[in-house]
Amino acid sequence: RRAARTAAEIPATILAPDTHFKGLMRFGELLTVEGRLDGEIHSNGCLSIVEGAVVRADIKVGSAVIGGTVRGDIEAINSVEMLASARVFGDVRTARLKVEGGVVFEGELAMIASTQDLDVFSAPVERTRSALVVKEGA
């Protein structure tokens, strides 16, 4: 029987700060973007976009932690976490959302009641337009 691996044991793919990738990015369990990525991102794994990174892509992942800038739609089966340094310009669709103070978010948000209700590749979304700036200490 194989024991479950911890996050520290999962091999990560890292796009370094001096990397600029264009095209369709598919990855296994964990991708960390420290540089720039233009195109599309598809995975059931976890996407991490660090502070200073710039992603211009439509994103369909299992979960996402955003600390950099994203211009494009984000669909996450499990969760989206926006860190204080995040700048998100696009629609977000997820089952769980965490937003820290300082985030800039401009787009539409659709919360999914259950992850079983979410098919990130085909389900339509009812949308409402919003712009959100979360102030520190709020």
PDB file of C-alpha atoms in Angstrom:
ATOM      1  CA  ARG A   1       0.000   0.000   0.000  1.00  0.00           C
ATOM      2  CA  ARG A   2       1.389   3.384  -1.014  1.00  0.00           C
ATOM      3  CA  ALA A   3       1.204   6.205   1.514  1.00  0.00           C
ATOM      4  CA  ALA A   4      -0.212   9.560   0.429  1.00  0.00           C
ATOM      5  CA  ARG A   5       2.499  12.043  -0.521  1.00  0.00           C
ATOM      6  CA  THR A   6       2.796  15.390   1.212  1.00  0.00           C
ATOM      7  CA  ALA A   7       3.010  18.641  -0.764  1.00  0.00           C
ATOM      8  CA  ALA A   8       6.773  18.764  -0.109  1.00  0.00           C
ATOM      9  CA  GLU A   9       7.184  15.349  -1.786  1.00  0.00           C
ATOM     10  CA  ILE A  10       5.246  16.232  -4.954  1.00  0.00           C
ATOM     11  CA  PRO A  11       7.621  17.074  -7.814  1.00  0.00           C
ATOM     12  CA  ALA A  12       6.846  20.559  -9.097  1.00  0.00           C
ATOM     13  CA  THR A  13       7.289  22.034 -12.528  1.00  0.00           C
ATOM     14  CA  ILE A  14       8.666  25.569 -12.187  1.00  0.00           C
ATOM     15  CA  LEU A  15       8.734  28.294 -14.812  1.00  0.00           C
ATOM     16  CA  ALA A  16      11.593  30.449 -13.499  1.00  0.00           C
ATOM     17  CA  PRO A  17      11.434  34.274 -13.355  1.00  0.00           C
ATOM     18  CA  ASP A  18      13.401  34.635 -16.611  1.00  0.00           C
ATOM     19  CA  THR A  19      11.152  32.158 -18.482  1.00  0.00           C
ATOM     20  CA  HIS A  20       8.531  33.221 -21.055  1.00  0.00           C
ATOM     21  CA  PHE A  21       6.320  30.343 -22.238  1.00  0.00           C
ATOM     22  CA  LYS A  22       3.740  30.675 -25.054  1.00  0.00           C
ATOM     23  CA  GLY A  23       1.173  28.001 -25.883  1.00  0.00           C
ATOM     24  CA  LEU A  24      -0.851  25.289 -24.159  1.00  0.00           C
ATOM     25  CA  MET A  25       0.616  24.215 -20.802  1.00  0.00           C
ATOM     26  CA  ARG A  26      -0.446  20.859 -19.376  1.00  0.00           C
ATOM     27  CA  PHE A  27       1.069  19.570 -16.155  1.00  0.00           C
ATOM     28  CA  GLY A  28       0.652  16.784 -13.609  1.00  0.00           C
ATOM     29  CA  GLU A  29       0.343  17.650  -9.962  1.00  0.00           C
ATOM     30  CA  LEU A  30       1.954  21.059  -9.386  1.00  0.00           C
ATOM     31  CA  LEU A  31       3.047  23.986 -11.562  1.00  0.00           C
ATOM     32  CA  THR A  32       4.655  27.113 -10.140  1.00  0.00           C
ATOM     33  CA  VAL A  33       4.857  30.123 -12.451  1.00  0.00           C
ATOM     34  CA  GLU A  34       7.515  32.646 -11.480  1.00  0.00           C
ATOM     35  CA  GLY A  35       7.944  34.150 -14.965  1.00  0.00           C
ATOM     36  CA  ARG A  36       5.533  34.819 -17.810  1.00  0.00           C
ATOM     37  CA  LEU A  37       3.053  32.482 -19.494  1.00  0.00           C
ATOM     38  CA  ASP A  38       0.807  33.328 -22.467  1.00  0.00           C
ATOM     39  CA  GLY A  39      -1.785  30.879 -23.816  1.00  0.00           C
ATOM     40  CA  GLU A  40      -3.805  28.243 -21.945  1.00  0.00           C
ATOM     41  CA  ILE A  41      -3.276  26.128 -18.835  1.00  0.00           C
ATOM     42  CA  HIS A  42      -5.070  22.775 -18.361  1.00  0.00           C
ATOM     43  CA  SER A  43      -4.611  20.336 -15.472  1.00  0.00           C
ATOM     44  CA  ASN A  44      -6.369  18.624 -12.590  1.00  0.00           C
ATOM     45  CA  GLY A  45      -3.423  19.627 -10.402  1.00  0.00           C
ATOM     46  CA  CYS A  46      -2.511  22.746  -8.443  1.00  0.00           C
ATOM     47  CA  LEU A  47      -1.338  25.943 -10.137  1.00  0.00           C
ATOM     48  CA  SER A  48       0.703  28.483  -8.183  1.00  0.00           C
ATOM     49  CA  ILE A  49       1.376  31.925  -9.663  1.00  0.00           C
ATOM     50  CA  VAL A  50       3.847  33.814  -7.478  1.00  0.00           C
ATOM     51  CA  GLU A  51       4.104  37.547  -6.883  1.00  0.00           C
ATOM     52  CA  GLY A  52       5.735  39.213  -9.889  1.00  0.00           C
ATOM     53  CA  ALA A  53       4.642  36.500 -12.347  1.00  0.00           C
ATOM     54  CA  VAL A  54       2.387  37.466 -15.271  1.00  0.00           C
ATOM     55  CA  VAL A  55      -0.047  34.985 -16.812  1.00  0.00           C
ATOM     56  CA  ARG A  56      -2.173  35.881 -19.839  1.00  0.00           C
ATOM     57  CA  ALA A  57      -4.140  32.677 -20.228  1.00  0.00           C
ATOM     58  CA  ASP A  58      -7.431  30.926 -19.744  1.00  0.00           C
ATOM     59  CA  ILE A  59      -6.893  28.546 -16.836  1.00  0.00           C
ATOM     60  CA  LYS A  60      -8.674  25.237 -16.119  1.00  0.00           C
ATOM     61  CA  VAL A  61      -7.165  23.474 -13.088  1.00  0.00           C
ATOM     62  CA  GLY A  62      -7.944  21.528  -9.938  1.00  0.00           C
ATOM     63  CA  SER A  63      -6.921  24.416  -7.684  1.00  0.00           C
ATOM     64  CA  ALA A  64      -5.053  27.702  -7.979  1.00  0.00           C
ATOM     65  CA  VAL A  65      -3.085  29.970  -5.666  1.00  0.00           C
ATOM     66  CA  ILE A  66      -2.633  33.390  -7.247  1.00  0.00           C
ATOM     67  CA  GLY A  67      -0.018  35.870  -6.036  1.00  0.00           C
ATOM     68  CA  GLY A  68       0.872  37.473  -9.370  1.00  0.00           C
ATOM     69  CA  THR A  69      -1.098  38.964 -12.252  1.00  0.00           C
ATOM     70  CA  VAL A  70      -3.611  36.927 -14.253  1.00  0.00           C
ATOM     71  CA  ARG A  71      -5.388  38.212 -17.347  1.00  0.00           C
ATOM     72  CA  GLY A  72      -7.842  35.511 -18.374  1.00  0.00           C
ATOM     73  CA  ASP A  73     -10.583  33.302 -17.002  1.00  0.00           C
ATOM     74  CA  ILE A  74      -9.920  30.876 -14.141  1.00  0.00           C
ATOM     75  CA  GLU A  75     -11.916  27.674 -13.646  1.00  0.00           C
ATOM     76  CA  ALA A  76     -10.859  25.566 -10.661  1.00  0.00           C
ATOM     77  CA  ILE A  77     -12.603  22.355  -9.637  1.00  0.00           C
ATOM     78  CA  ASN A  78     -11.631  22.655  -5.957  1.00  0.00           C
ATOM     79  CA  SER A  79     -10.510  26.138  -4.959  1.00  0.00           C
ATOM     80  CA  VAL A  80      -8.979  29.485  -5.843  1.00  0.00           C
ATOM     81  CA  GLU A  81      -6.894  31.431  -3.348  1.00  0.00           C
ATOM     82  CA  MET A  82      -5.955  35.026  -4.125  1.00  0.00           C
ATOM     83  CA  LEU A  83      -3.007  36.244  -2.071  1.00  0.00           C
ATOM     84  CA  ALA A  84      -2.609  39.915  -1.101  1.00  0.00           C
ATOM     85  CA  SER A  85      -0.357  40.605  -4.111  1.00  0.00           C
ATOM     86  CA  ALA A  86      -2.809  39.082  -6.642  1.00  0.00           C
ATOM     87  CA  ARG A  87      -4.170  41.044  -9.594  1.00  0.00           C
ATOM     88  CA  VAL A  88      -6.871  39.080 -11.426  1.00  0.00           C
ATOM     89  CA  PHE A  89      -8.576  40.444 -14.547  1.00  0.00           C
ATOM     90  CA  GLY A  90     -11.035  37.807 -15.746  1.00  0.00           C
ATOM     91  CA  ASP A  91     -13.878  35.581 -14.667  1.00  0.00           C
ATOM     92  CA  VAL A  92     -13.464  33.082 -11.817  1.00  0.00           C
ATOM     93  CA  ARG A  93     -15.463  29.893 -11.375  1.00  0.00           C
ATOM     94  CA  THR A  94     -14.784  27.608  -8.420  1.00  0.00           C
ATOM     95  CA  ALA A  95     -16.249  25.683  -5.478  1.00  0.00           C
ATOM     96  CA  ARG A  96     -14.218  27.552  -2.817  1.00  0.00           C
ATOM     97  CA  LEU A  97     -12.676  31.023  -2.886  1.00  0.00           C
ATOM     98  CA  LYS A  98     -10.282  32.674  -0.438  1.00  0.00           C
ATOM     99  CA  VAL A  99      -9.350  36.344  -0.934  1.00  0.00           C
ATOM    100  CA  GLU A 100      -6.736  38.155   1.174  1.00  0.00           C
ATOM    101  CA  GLY A 101      -6.692  41.904   1.808  1.00  0.00           C
ATOM    102  CA  GLY A 102      -4.992  43.888  -0.962  1.00  0.00           C
ATOM    103  CA  VAL A 103      -6.266  41.806  -3.885  1.00  0.00           C
ATOM    104  CA  VAL A 104      -7.448  43.495  -7.075  1.00  0.00           C
ATOM    105  CA  PHE A 105     -10.127  41.436  -8.861  1.00  0.00           C
ATOM    106  CA  GLU A 106     -12.084  42.602 -11.872  1.00  0.00           C
ATOM    107  CA  GLY A 107     -14.433  40.094 -13.450  1.00  0.00           C
ATOM    108  CA  GLU A 108     -17.341  37.805 -12.867  1.00  0.00           C
ATOM    109  CA  LEU A 109     -17.488  35.264 -10.061  1.00  0.00           C
ATOM    110  CA  ALA A 110     -19.465  32.022 -10.100  1.00  0.00           C
ATOM    111  CA  MET A 111     -19.447  29.885  -6.965  1.00  0.00           C
ATOM    112  CA  ILE A 112     -20.184  26.204  -7.444  1.00  0.00           C
ATOM    113  CA  ALA A 113     -22.075  24.501  -4.600  1.00  0.00           C
ATOM    114  CA  SER A 114     -20.314  21.172  -5.058  1.00  0.00           C
ATOM    115  CA  THR A 115     -17.244  20.060  -6.979  1.00  0.00           C
ATOM    116  CA  GLN A 116     -19.391  17.322  -8.540  1.00  0.00           C
ATOM    117  CA  ASP A 117     -21.513  20.087 -10.109  1.00  0.00           C
ATOM    118  CA  LEU A 118     -18.475  21.483 -11.929  1.00  0.00           C
ATOM    119  CA  ASP A 119     -17.322  20.328 -15.350  1.00  0.00           C
ATOM    120  CA  VAL A 120     -14.622  22.880 -16.125  1.00  0.00           C
ATOM    121  CA  PHE A 121     -14.575  21.934 -19.772  1.00  0.00           C
ATOM    122  CA  SER A 122     -18.246  22.310 -20.717  1.00  0.00           C
ATOM    123  CA  ALA A 123     -20.604  23.647 -18.033  1.00  0.00           C
ATOM    124  CA  PRO A 124     -22.260  27.025 -18.766  1.00  0.00           C
ATOM    125  CA  VAL A 125     -22.102  29.771 -16.153  1.00  0.00           C
ATOM    126  CA  GLU A 126     -24.677  32.359 -15.187  1.00  0.00           C
ATOM    127  CA  ARG A 127     -22.640  35.540 -14.772  1.00  0.00           C
ATOM    128  CA  THR A 128     -22.778  38.852 -13.017  1.00  0.00           C
ATOM    129  CA  ARG A 129     -20.155  41.558 -13.579  1.00  0.00           C
ATOM    130  CA  SER A 130     -18.167  42.846 -10.613  1.00  0.00           C
ATOM    131  CA  ALA A 131     -15.002  44.689  -9.724  1.00  0.00           C
ATOM    132  CA  LEU A 132     -13.440  44.102  -6.336  1.00  0.00           C
ATOM    133  CA  VAL A 133     -10.559  45.716  -4.512  1.00  0.00           C
ATOM    134  CA  VAL A 134      -9.997  44.252  -1.060  1.00  0.00           C
ATOM    135  CA  LYS A 135      -8.350  46.736   1.294  1.00  0.00           C
ATOM    136  CA  GLU A 136      -5.714  45.677   3.805  1.00  0.00           C
ATOM    137  CA  GLY A 137      -7.217  45.014   7.230  1.00  0.00           C
ATOM    138  CA  ALA A 138     -10.732  44.635   5.791  1.00  0.00           C
TER     139      ALA A 138
END
